[in-house]
Short mmCIF file of N, CA and C in Angstrom, two decimals:
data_model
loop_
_atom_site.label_atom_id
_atom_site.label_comp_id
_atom_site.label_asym_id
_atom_site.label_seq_id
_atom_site.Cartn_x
_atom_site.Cartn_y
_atom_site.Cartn_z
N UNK A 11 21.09 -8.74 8.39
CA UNK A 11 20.13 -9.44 7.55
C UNK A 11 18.71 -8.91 7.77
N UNK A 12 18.22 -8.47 8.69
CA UNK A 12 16.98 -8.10 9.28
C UNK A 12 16.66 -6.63 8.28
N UNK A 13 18.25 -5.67 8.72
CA UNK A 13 17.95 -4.87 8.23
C UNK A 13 17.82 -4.66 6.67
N UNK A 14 18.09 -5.58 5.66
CA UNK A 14 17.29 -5.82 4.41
C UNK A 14 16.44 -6.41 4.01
N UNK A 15 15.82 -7.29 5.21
CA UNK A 15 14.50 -7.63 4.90
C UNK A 15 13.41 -6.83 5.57
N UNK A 16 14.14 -5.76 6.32
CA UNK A 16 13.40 -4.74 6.61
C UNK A 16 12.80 -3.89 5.33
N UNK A 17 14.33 -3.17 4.72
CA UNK A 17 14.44 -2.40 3.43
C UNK A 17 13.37 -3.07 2.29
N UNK A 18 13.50 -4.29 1.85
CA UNK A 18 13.19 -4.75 1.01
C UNK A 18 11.37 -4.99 1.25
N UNK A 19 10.81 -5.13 2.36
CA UNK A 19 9.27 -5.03 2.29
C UNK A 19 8.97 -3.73 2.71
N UNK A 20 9.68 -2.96 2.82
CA UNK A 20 9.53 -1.18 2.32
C UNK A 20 9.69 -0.63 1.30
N UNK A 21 10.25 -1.36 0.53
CA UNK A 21 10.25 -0.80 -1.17
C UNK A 21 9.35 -1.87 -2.02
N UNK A 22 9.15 -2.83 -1.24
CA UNK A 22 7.63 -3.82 -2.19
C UNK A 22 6.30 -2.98 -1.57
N UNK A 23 6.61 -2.65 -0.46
CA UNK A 23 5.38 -1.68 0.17
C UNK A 23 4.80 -0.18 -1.03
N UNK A 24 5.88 0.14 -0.96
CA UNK A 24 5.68 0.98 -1.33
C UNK A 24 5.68 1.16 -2.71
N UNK A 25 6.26 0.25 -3.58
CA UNK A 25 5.59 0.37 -5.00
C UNK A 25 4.09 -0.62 -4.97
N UNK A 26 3.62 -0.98 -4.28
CA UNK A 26 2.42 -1.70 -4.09
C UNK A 26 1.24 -0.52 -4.09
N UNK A 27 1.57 0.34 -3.04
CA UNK A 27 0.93 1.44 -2.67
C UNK A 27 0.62 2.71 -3.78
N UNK A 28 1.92 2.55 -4.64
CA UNK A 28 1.73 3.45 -5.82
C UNK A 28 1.10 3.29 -6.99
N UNK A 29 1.09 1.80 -7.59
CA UNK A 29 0.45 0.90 -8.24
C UNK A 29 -0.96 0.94 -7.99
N UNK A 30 -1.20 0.63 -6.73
CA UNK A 30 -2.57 0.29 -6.67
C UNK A 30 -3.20 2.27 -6.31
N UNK A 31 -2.54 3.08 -5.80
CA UNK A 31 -2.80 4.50 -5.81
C UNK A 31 -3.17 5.22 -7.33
N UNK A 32 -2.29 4.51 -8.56
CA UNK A 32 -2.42 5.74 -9.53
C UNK A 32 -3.43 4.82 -10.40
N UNK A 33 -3.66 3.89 -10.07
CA UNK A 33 -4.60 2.59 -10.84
C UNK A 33 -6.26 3.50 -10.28
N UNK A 34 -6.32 3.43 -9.13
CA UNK A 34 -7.08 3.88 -8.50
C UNK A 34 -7.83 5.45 -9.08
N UNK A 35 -6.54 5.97 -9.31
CA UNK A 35 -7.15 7.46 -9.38
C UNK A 35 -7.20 7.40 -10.95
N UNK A 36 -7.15 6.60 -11.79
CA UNK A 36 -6.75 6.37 -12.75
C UNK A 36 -8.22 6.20 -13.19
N UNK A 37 -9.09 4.98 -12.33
CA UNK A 37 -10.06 4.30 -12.69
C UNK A 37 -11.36 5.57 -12.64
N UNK A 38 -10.99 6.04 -11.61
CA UNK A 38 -11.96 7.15 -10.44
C UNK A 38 -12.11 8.31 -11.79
N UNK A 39 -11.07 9.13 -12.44
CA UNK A 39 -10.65 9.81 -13.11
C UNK A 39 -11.10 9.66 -14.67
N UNK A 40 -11.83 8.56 -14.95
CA UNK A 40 -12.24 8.66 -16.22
C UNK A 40 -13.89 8.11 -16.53
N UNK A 41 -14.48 7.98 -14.92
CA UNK A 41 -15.60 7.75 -15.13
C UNK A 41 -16.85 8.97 -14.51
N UNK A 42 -18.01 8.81 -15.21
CA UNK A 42 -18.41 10.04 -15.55
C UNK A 42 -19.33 10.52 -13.88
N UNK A 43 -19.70 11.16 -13.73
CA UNK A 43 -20.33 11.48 -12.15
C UNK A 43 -21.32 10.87 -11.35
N UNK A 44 -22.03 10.24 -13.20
CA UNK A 44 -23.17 9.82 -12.40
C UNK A 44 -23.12 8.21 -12.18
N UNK A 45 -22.00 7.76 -12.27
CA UNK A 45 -21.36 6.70 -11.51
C UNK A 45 -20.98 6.39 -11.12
N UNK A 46 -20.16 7.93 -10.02
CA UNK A 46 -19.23 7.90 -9.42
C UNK A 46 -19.04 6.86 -7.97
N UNK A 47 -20.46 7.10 -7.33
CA UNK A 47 -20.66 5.87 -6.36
C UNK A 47 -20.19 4.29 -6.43
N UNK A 48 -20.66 4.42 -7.25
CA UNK A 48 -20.75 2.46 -7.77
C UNK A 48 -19.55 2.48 -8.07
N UNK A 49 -18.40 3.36 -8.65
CA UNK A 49 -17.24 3.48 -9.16
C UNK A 49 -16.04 3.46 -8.05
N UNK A 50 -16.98 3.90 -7.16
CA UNK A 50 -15.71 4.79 -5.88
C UNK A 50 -15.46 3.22 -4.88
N UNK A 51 -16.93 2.54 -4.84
CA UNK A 51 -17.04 1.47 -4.14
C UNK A 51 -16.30 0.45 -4.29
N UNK A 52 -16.75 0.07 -6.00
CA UNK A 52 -15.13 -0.96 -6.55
C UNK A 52 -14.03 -0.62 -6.34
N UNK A 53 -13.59 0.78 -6.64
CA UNK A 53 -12.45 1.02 -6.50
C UNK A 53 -12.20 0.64 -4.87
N UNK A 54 -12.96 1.37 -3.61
CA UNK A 54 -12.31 0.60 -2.46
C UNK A 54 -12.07 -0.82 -2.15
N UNK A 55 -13.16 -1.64 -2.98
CA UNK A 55 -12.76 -2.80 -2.75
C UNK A 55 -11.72 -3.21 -3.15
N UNK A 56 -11.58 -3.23 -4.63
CA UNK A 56 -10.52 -4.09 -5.45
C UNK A 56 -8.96 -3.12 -5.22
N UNK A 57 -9.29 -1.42 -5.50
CA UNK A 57 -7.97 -0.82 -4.84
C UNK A 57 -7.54 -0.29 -3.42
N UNK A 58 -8.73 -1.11 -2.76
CA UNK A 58 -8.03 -0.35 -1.53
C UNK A 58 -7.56 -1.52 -0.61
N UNK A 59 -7.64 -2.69 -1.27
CA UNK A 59 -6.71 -4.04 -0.59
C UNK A 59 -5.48 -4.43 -0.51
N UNK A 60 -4.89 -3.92 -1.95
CA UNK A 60 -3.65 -3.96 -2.02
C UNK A 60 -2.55 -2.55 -1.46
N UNK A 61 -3.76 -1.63 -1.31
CA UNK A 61 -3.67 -0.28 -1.06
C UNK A 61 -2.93 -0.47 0.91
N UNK A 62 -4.00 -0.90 1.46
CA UNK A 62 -3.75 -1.50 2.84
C UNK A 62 -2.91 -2.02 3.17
N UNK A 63 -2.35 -3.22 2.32
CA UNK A 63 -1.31 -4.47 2.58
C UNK A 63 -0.35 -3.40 1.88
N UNK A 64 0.05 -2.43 1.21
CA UNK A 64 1.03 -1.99 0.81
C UNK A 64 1.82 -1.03 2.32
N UNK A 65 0.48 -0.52 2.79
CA UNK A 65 0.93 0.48 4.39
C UNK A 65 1.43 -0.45 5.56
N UNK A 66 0.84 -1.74 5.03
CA UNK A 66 1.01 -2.38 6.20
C UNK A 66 2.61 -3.15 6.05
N UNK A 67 3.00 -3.47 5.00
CA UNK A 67 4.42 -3.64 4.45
C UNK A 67 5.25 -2.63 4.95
N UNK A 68 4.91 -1.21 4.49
CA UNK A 68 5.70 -0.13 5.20
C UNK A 68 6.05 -0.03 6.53
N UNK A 69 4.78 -0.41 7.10
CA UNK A 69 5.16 -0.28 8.57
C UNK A 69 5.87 -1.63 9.23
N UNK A 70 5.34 -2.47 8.55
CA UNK A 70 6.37 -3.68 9.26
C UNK A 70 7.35 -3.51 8.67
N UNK A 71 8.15 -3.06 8.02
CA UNK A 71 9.30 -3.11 7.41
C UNK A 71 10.36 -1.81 7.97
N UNK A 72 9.22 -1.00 8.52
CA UNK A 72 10.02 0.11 9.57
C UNK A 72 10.38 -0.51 11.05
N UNK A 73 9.30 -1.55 11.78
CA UNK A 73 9.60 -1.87 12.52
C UNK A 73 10.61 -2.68 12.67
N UNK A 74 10.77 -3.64 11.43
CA UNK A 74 12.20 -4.63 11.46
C UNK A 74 13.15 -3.94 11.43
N UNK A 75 13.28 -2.81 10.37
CA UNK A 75 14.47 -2.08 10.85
C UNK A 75 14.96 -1.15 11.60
N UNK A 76 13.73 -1.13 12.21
CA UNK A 76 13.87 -0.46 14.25
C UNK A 76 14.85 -1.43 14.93
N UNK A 77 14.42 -2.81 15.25
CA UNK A 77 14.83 -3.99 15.91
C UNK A 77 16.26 -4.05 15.74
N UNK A 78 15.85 -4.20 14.52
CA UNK A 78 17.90 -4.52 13.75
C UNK A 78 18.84 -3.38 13.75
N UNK A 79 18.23 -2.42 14.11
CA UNK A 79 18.92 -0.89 15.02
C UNK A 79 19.51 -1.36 16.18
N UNK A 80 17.87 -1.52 16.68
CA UNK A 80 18.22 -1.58 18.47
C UNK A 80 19.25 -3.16 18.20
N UNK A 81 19.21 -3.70 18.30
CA UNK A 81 20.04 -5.12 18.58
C UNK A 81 21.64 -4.57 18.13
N UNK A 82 21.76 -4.06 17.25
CA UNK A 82 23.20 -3.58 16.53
C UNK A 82 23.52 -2.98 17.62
#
């Protein structure tokens, strides 16, 4: 059981991470240079939160299914 609730917040991780990745380069990518600052900034805020909690899903979700290794 561990080891699919391992799996399973490694694949919410990681489409989290892609979502908020191509949103990101998406936003970055169509605005013009001389706003790139003010542009780059929102983008860390608003995409780099879900961006974070997406790595951080990955990695807890590697560690559960470390555990549920070792215990097996």
């Amino acid at each position: 059981m561990k080891g699919l609730l391992g799996g399973v917040m490694i694949a919410i991780g990681i489409l989290m991470v892609g979502a908020s990745g191509l949103c990101s380069a998406t936003v970055l990518s169509s605005v013009a240079s001389s706003e790139m600052v003010f542009w780059a900034i929102v983008v860390a805020i608003f995409g780099g939160t879900p961006f974070v909690g997406g790595i951080a899903l990955v990695l807890a979700g590697r560690h559960v299914m470390r555990r549920a290794r070792e215990e097996a």
